[in-house]
XYZ file of C-alpha atoms in Angstrom:
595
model
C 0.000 0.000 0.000
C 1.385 3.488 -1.369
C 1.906 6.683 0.693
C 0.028 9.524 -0.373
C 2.193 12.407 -1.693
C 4.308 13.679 1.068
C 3.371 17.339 0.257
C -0.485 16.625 1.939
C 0.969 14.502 4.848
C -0.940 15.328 8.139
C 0.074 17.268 11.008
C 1.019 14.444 14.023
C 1.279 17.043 16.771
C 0.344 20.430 17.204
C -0.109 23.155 19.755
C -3.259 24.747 20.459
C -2.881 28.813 21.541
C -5.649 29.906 23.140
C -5.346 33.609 22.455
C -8.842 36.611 23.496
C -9.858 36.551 20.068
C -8.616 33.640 18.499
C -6.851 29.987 18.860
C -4.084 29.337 16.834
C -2.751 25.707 16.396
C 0.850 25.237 15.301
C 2.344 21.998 14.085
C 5.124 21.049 15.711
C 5.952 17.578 13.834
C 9.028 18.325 11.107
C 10.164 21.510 9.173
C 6.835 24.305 10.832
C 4.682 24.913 8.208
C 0.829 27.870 8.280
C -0.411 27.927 11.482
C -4.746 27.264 11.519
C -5.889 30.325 13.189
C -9.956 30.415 14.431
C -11.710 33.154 15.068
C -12.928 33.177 18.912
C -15.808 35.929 17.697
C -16.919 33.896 14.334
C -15.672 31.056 14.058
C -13.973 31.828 11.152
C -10.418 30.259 9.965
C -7.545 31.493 7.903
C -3.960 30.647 7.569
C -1.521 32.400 8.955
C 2.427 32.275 9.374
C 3.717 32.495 12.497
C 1.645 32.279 15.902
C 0.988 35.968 16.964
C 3.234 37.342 19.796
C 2.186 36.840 23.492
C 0.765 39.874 25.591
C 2.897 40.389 28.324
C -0.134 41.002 30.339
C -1.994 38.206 29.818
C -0.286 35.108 29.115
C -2.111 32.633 26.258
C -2.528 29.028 27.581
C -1.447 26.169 25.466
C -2.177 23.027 25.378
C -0.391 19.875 23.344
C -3.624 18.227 20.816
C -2.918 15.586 18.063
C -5.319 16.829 15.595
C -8.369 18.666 14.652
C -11.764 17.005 14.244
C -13.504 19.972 12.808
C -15.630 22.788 13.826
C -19.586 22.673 14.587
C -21.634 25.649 14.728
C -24.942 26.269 17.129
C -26.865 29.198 16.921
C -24.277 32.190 18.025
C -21.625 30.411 18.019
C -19.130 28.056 16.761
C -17.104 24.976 18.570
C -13.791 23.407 17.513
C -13.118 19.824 18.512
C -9.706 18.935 18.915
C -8.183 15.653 20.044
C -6.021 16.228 23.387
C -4.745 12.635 23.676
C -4.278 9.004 21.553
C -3.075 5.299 21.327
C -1.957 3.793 19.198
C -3.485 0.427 19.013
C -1.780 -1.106 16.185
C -1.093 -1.147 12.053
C -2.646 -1.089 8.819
C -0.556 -2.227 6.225
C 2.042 -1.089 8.381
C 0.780 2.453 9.278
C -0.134 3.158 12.604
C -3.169 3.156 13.975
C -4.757 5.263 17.179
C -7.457 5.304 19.565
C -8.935 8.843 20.171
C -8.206 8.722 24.378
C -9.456 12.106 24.799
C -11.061 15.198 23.140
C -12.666 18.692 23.904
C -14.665 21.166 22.291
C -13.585 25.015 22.617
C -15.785 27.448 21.745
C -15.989 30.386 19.669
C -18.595 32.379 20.969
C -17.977 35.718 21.884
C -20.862 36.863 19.639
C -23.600 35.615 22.511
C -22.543 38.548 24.638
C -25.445 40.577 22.303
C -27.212 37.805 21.654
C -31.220 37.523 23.709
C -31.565 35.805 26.624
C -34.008 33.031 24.431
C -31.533 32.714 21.931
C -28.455 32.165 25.357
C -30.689 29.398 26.615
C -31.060 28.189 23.664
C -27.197 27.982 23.250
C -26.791 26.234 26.318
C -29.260 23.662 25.781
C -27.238 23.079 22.505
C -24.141 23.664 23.810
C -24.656 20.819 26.912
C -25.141 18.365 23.714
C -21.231 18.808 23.254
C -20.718 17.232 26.728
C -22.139 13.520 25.304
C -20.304 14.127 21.782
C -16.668 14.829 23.752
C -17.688 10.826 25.340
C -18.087 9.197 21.821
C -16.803 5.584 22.435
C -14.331 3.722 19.607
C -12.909 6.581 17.587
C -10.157 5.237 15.378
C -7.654 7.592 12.914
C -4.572 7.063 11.144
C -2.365 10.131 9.266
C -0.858 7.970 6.250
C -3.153 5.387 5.283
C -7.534 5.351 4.566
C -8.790 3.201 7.034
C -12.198 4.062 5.820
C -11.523 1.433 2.964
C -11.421 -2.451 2.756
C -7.819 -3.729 1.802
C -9.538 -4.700 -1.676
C -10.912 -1.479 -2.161
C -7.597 0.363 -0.994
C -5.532 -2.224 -3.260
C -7.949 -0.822 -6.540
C -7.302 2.726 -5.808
C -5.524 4.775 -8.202
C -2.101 6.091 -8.664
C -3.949 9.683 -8.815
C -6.518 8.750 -5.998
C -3.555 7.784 -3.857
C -1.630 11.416 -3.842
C -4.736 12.819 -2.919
C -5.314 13.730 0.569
C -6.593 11.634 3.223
C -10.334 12.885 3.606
C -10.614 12.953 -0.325
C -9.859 9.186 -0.955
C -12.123 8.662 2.521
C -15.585 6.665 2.142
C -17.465 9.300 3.329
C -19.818 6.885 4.827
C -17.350 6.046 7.294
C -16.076 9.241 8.438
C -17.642 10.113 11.653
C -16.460 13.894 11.545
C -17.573 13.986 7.929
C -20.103 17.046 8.955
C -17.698 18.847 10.757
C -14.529 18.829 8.533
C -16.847 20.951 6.112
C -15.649 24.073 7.211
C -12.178 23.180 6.769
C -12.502 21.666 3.388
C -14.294 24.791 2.173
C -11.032 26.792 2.909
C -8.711 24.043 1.708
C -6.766 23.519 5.059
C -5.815 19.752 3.912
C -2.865 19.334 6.219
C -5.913 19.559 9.251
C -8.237 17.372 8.196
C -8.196 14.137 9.476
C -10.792 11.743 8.774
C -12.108 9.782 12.010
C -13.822 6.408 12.098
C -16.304 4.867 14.557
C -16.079 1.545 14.795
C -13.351 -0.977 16.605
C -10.012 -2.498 16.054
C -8.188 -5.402 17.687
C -5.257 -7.465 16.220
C -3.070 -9.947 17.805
C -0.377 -12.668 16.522
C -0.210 -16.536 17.051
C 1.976 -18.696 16.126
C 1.208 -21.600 13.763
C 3.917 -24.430 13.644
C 6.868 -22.349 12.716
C 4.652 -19.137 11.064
C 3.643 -16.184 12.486
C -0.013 -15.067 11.603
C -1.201 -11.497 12.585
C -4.685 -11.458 12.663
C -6.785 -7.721 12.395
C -10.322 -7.649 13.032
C -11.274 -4.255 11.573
C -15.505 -2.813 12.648
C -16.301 0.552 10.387
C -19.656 1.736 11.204
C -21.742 3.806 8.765
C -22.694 7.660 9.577
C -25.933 7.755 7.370
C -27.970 6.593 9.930
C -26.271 7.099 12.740
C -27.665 6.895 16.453
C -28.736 4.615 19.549
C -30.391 1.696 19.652
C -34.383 2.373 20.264
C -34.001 5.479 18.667
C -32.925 5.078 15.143
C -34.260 1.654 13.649
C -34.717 0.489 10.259
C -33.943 2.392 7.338
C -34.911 6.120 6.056
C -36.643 6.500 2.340
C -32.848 6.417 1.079
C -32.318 2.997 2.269
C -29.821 3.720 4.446
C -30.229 1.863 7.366
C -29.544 1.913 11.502
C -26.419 0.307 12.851
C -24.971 -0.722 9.156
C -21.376 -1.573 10.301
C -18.720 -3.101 7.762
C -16.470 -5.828 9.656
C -12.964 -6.522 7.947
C -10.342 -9.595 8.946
C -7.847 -9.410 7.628
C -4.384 -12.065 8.094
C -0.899 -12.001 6.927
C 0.904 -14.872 7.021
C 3.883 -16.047 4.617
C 4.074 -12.577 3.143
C 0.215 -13.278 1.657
C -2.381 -10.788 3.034
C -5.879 -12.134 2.762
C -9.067 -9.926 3.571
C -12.828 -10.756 4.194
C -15.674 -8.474 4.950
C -18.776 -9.023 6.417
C -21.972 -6.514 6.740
C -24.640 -5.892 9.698
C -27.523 -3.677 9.407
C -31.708 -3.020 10.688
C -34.076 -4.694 8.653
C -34.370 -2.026 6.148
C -38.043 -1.455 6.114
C -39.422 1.760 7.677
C -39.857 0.986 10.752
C -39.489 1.975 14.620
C -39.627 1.087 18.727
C -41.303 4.310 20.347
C -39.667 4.154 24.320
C -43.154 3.793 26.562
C -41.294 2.313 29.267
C -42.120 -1.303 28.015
C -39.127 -4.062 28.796
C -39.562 -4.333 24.698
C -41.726 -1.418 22.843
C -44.159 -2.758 20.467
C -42.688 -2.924 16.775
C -44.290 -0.103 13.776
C -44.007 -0.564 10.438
C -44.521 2.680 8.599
C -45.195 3.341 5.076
C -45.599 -0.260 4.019
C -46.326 0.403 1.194
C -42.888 1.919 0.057
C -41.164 -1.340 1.613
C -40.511 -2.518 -1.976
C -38.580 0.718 -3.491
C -36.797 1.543 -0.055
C -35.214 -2.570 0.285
C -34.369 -2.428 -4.056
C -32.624 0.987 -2.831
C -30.234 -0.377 -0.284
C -29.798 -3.855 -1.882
C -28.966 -1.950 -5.473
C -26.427 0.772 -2.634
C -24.566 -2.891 -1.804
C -24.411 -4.644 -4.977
C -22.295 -1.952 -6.085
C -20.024 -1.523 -3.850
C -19.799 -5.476 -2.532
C -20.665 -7.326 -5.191
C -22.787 -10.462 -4.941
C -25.688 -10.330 -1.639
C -26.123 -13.261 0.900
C -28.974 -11.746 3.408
C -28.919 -13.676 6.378
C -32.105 -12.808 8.520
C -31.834 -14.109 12.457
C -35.120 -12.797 13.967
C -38.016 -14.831 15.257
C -40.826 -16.260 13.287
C -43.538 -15.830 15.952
C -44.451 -12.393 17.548
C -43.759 -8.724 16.614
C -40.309 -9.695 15.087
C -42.743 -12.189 13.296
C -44.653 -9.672 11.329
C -40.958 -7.998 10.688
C -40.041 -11.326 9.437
C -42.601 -11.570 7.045
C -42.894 -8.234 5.870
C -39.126 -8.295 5.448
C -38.848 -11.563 3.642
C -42.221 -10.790 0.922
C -40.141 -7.067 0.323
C -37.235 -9.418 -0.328
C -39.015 -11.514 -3.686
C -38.773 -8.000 -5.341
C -35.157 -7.782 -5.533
C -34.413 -11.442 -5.273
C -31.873 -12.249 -8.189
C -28.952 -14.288 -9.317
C -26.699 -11.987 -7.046
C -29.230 -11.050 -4.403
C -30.692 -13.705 -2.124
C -32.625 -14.202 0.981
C -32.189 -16.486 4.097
C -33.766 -16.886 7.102
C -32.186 -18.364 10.066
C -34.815 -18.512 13.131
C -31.390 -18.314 15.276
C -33.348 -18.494 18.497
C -35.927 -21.192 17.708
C -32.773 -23.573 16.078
C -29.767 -22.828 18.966
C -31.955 -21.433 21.696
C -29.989 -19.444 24.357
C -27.457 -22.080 24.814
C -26.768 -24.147 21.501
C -25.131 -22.001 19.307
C -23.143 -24.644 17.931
C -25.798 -25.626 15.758
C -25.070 -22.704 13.689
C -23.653 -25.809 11.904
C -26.945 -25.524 10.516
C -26.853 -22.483 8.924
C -23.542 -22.883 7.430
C -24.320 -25.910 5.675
C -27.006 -23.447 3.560
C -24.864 -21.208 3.191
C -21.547 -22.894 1.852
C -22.032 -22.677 -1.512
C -22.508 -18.699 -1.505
C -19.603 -18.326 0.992
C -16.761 -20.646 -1.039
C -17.963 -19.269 -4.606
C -17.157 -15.011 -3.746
C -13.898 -15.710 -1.852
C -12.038 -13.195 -0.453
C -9.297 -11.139 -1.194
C -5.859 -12.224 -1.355
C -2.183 -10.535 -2.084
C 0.775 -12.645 -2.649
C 4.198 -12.156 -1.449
C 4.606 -9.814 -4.227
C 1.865 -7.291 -3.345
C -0.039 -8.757 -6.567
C -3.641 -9.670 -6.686
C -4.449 -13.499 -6.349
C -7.753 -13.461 -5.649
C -10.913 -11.001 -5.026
C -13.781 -10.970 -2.851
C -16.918 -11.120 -5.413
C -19.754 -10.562 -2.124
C -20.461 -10.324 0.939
C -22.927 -11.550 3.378
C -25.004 -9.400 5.027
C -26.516 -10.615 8.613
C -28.975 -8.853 10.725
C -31.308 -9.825 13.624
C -33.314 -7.209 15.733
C -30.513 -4.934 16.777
C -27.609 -6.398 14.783
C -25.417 -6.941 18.010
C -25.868 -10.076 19.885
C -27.368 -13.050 17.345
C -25.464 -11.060 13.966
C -22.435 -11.073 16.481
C -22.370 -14.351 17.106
C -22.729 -15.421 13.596
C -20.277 -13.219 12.302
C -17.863 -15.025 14.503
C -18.818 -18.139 13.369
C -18.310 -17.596 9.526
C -15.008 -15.408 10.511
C -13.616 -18.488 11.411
C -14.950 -20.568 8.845
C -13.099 -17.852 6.601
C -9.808 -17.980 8.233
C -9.333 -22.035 8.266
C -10.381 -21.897 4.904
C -8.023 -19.039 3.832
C -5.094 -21.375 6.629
C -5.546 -24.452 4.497
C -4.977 -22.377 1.106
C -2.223 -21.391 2.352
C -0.416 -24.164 3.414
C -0.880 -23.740 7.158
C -3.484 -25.960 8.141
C -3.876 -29.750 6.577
C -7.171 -30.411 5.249
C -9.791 -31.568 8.494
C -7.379 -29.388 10.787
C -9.156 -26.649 12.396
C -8.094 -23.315 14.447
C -10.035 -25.668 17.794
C -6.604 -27.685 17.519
C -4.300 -24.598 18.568
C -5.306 -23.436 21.820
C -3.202 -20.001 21.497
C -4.723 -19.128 18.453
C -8.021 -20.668 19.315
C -8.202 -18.359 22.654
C -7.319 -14.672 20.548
C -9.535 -15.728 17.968
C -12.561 -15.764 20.414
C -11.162 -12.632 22.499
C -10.871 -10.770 19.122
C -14.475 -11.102 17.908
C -15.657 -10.696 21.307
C -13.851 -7.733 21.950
C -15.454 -6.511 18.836
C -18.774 -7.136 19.433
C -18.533 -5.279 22.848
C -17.603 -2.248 20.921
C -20.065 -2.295 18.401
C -22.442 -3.485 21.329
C -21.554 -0.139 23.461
C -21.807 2.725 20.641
C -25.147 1.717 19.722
C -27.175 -0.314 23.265
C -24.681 1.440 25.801
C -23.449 -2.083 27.581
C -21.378 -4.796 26.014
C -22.895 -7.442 24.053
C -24.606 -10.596 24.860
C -24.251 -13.977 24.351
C -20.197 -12.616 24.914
C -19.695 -15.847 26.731
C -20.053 -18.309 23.602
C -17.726 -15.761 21.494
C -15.305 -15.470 23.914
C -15.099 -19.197 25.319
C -16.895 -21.328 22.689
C -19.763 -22.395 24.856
C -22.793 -20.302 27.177
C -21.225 -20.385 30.912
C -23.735 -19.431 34.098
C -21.591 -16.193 34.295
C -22.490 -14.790 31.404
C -25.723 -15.648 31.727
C -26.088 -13.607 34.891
C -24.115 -10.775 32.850
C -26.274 -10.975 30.164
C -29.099 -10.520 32.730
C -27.452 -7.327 34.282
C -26.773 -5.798 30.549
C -30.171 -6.008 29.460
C -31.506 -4.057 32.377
C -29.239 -1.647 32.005
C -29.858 -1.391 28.130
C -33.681 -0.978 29.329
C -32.279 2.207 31.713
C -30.422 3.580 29.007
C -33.272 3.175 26.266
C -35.396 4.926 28.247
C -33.654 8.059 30.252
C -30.186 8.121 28.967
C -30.324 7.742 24.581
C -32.637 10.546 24.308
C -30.244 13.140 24.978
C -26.762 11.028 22.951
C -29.174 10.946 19.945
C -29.860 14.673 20.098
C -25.735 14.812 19.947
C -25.724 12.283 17.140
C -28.033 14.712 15.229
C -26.604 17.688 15.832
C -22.831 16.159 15.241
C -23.925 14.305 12.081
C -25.662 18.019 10.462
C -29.119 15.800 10.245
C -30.741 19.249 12.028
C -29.660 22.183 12.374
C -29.971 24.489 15.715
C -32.702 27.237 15.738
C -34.915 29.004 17.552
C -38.475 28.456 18.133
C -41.094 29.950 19.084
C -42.724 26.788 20.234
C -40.168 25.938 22.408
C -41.479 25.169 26.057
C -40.038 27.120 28.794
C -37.609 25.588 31.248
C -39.392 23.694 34.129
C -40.093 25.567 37.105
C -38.396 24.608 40.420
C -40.078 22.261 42.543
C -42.562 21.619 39.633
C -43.408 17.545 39.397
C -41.941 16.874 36.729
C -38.670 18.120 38.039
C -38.892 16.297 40.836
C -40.485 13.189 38.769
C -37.427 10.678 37.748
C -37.228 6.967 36.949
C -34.756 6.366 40.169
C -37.454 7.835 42.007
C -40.265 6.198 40.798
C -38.654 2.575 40.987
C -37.510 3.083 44.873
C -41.012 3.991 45.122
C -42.658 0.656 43.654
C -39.614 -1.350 44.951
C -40.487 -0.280 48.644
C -44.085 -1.243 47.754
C -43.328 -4.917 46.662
C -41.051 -4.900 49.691
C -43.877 -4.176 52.241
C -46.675 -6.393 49.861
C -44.410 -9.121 50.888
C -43.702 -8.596 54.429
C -47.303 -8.155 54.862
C -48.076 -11.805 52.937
C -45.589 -13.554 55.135
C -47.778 -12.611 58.159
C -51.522 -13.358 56.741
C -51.435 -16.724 58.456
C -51.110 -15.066 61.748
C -53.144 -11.943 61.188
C -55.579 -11.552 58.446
C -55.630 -8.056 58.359
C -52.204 -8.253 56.922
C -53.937 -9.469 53.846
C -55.357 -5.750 53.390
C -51.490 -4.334 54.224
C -50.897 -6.055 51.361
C -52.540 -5.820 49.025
C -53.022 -2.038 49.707
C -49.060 -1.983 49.309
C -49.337 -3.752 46.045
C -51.960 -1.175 45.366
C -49.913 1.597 45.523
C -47.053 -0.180 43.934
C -48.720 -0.914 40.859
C -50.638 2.413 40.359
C -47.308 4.369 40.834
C -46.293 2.242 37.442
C -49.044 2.768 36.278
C -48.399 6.537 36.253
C -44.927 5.999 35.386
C -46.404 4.362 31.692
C -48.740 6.672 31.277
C -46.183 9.836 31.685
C -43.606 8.076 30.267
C -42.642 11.470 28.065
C -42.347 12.891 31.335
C -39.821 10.411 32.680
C -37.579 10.100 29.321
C -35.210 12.121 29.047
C -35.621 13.246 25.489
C -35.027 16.591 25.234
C -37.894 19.491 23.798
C -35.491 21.573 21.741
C -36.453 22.418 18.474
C -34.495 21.930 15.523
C -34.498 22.287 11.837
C -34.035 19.990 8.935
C -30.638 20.135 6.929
């Protein structure tokens, strides 16, 4: 894999100057070159060449950053989002690799001294967005090589394509700061802008006999329909669709590189989970009726840029997934086709919570798909042996825990299979028969379905136990337990608020101010005093007493009335609690415009 042209190489390290009226960052990496100065009034940004001298008076601070994420603007101001500390966490094609550790907004907004008091509260409710953006999980960036790109796709790139910059070769589905780098690429500041990926990355060697094999697992997730779990479901009328995440592995071994990637994503129908405070909301499909144009949309968006189309379809047969099922599978016979097919796999009614092993199942119908498109493959020469002609694409409800532990399933199908090509493995040998490599296989797709797991639920994923040690274990059953209450929490007073910041970071709406919006909540009002914690110690302590009160009915009838006017009371308090669920979810009222 070529370098780009030295001449748009990134800045590695810079200093941030925060000056009255403007910050000025200054590389520091190499021979100094322009110095990005931002406007603390506007927002604006220029070049300039030299940092400005220091005020005797009133020293500037400074403070080391390792690159610039881009700027995002609110109503009277703008905000620049820099990273203040990294990892690196590995290679790609021998490039490094790093973890965003740390980042911070600074803002620009010395025009809201003049600005009204509606439009300052306004600001502020904006502005406390930032706080949950500066906490985004699994931020990945590298200054010499496009990680936003499969090693096949990189590998077909250009000679021209590959002297361009960084963010210009970028998918610009993958680039989570694609939004706010638009500022910067309007005034041509290439040496700044560095593309940022949400997603994961793990690698790890092994040996095999005498051979080393490095092993990269590689998760890119997609910024078109960004957002949390009950919140953003299904697909929009483009056929983009929630929680579409591109996995890569990727091996070297013998000087051969061999890639294969995999593809998640909703159901793409139009449909949605509206938080009531229900364990599981009930399931809405919108719009039937445009089912068929918005599934030919995305399954026409992969063919061309994967090829051939396995769809591998996990949920449940009976219930509300049931009627997704369906609906899903009759949209399916209008763009069913010689390189678009259909499967589904009722993964709970076949393995249950504990078999998973007879995913056996599944792979036996889908063999023939998975041998005929291949995967990628580079000799020891860097030349092209072999090329991935599809991909399959799995999804259950949420495409984390079921498509998770499928993935990991055909992932290793896919690596014995590219092990025996090469020479590594005889032919009934299996990775099961070397316990080193075995063990880092598991940790590396479980590791990577945590991360995935976390960016879009909030808690790691289930069903972690069978990726990471082959089989379910009482442990992470009880874990799994304990994560899906908390994903219930989170649904319900916590995602509001992070997909407000996914909104606003991703330039789906755009801040302004309404005259509908509803006035702050007075002090001491209910519904500032009205929370979930609240509510729950409330109906906990009423269950607690209902049951005191029952252990004493043999001795005292009138217990029977304590309890049952306890379990009264309990049950009417969660009562109210579904009934005013708005109340008690923590989605915010601001109003916001349309890009």
């Amino acid at each position: 894999m070529e370098k780009g042209d030295p001449s748009q190489k990134l800045y590695t390290r810079m200093r941030l100057w925060e000056f009255p009226d403007q910050y000025v960052v200054e590389p520091t990496d190499g021979p100094c070159g322009s110095c990005l100065e931002i406007s603390r009034v506007d927002g604006s940004v220029k070049l300039i060449d030299e940092v400005p001298e220091c005020n005797s008076v009133r020293v500037p601070k400074i403070q080391k950053i390792f690159g610039v994420i881009g700027i995002l603007k609110l109503l009277a101001g703008s905000y620049v989002l820099v990273i203040t500390d990294r990892e690196c966490v590995g290679s790609y094609f021998g490039h490094p690799i790093f973890k965003v550790s740390s980042m911070k907004f600074y803002p620009c907004d010395q025009s809201l001294k003049n600005s009204t008091a509606e439009k300052k509260n306004m600001e502020a409710q904006f502005s406390a967005l930032l706080n949950v953006i500066e906490r985004t999980p699994g931020l990945y960036f590298s200054y010499d090589v496009n990680i936003t790109l499969s090693a096949q796709r990189l590998h077909d790139l250009g000679d021209e394509s590959k002297m361009l910059p960084l963010w210009r070769q970028a998918d610009p589905r993958f680039v989570w700061n694609n939004y706010m780098m638009e500022q910067l690429i309007d005034n041509k500041l290439d040496p700044f802008l560095l593309p940022v990926v949400q997603g994961s990355f793990h690698n790890f060697q092994a040996a095999i006999g005498k051979d080393i094999i490095d092993v990269t697992l590689i998760a890119r997730r997609c910024n078109r329909r960004a957002g949390t779990r009950m919140w953003r479901r299904g697909a929009d009328s483009d056929g983009f669709v929630a929680n579409f995440v591109e996995s890569e592995q990727i091996i070297q071994l013998k000087g051969y590189t061999a890639s294969f990637v995999q593809v998640r994503g909703s159901i793409p129908l139009l449909w949605n989970q509206i938080v009531d405070l229900t364990y599981k909301p009930k399931f809405e499909i919108v719009r039937i009726i445009e089912a068929p144009r918005v599934v030919e949309r995305h399954y026409l968006d992969l063919r061309k840029k994967y090829g051939n189309v396995l769809s591998i379809d996990l949920v449940n047969k009976h219930g509300g997934e049931g009627r997704l099922c369906e609906k899903f599978a009759n949209a399916m016979q209008h763009v069913a086709a010689d390189d678009v097919k259909y499967l589904h796999f009722d993964f709970h009614h076949i393995c249950g919570h504990v078999h998973f092993e007879l995913l056996s199942i599944l792979y036996d119908q889908i063999e023939d798909f998975f041998i005929k498109n291949r995967y990628f493959l580079l000799n020891e020469k860097g030349e092209k042996v072999e090329l991935q002609l599809g991909v399959l694409r799995t999804n259950c409800i949420d495409c984390l825990d079921r498509t998770n532990v499928t993935q990991s399933m055909l992932g290793r199908k896919m690596l014995e299979f590219q092990l025996r090509r090469l020479g590594a493995f005889d032919a009934e040998e299996t990775i099961s028969s070397h316990p080193n490599l075995d063990e880092s296989f598991k940790l590396l797709w479980a590791n990577h379905g945590d991360d995935i797991s976390i960016q879009y639920s909030g808690t790691p994923a289930l069903k972690g136990d069978f990726v990471r040690c082959g089989h379910r274990t009482a442990q992470g059953v009880l874990a799994d337990g304990c994560n899906a209450l908390t994903r219930y929490y989170l649904n319900n007073f916590v995602d509001g608020t992070k997909q407000d910041a996914v909104d606003l970071l991703q330039g789906h709406y755009i801040p302004a101010v309404s005259r509908d919006m509803k006035p702050s909540t007075q002090k001491g009002s209910i519904e500032t005093k009205a929370s979930f914690p609240l509510a729950l110690a409330l109906i906990l302590t009423g269950l607690f007493f209902a049951m005191l009160s029952l252990r004493k009915v043999q001795h005292d009838l009138r217990s029977l009335i304590y309890a049952v006017v306890w379990a009264s009371i309990s049950l009417g308090i969660a009562a109210f609690v579904r009934a005013n669920g708005r109340m008690f979810c923590n989605r915010p009222s601001l109003h916001q415009s349309r890009r």
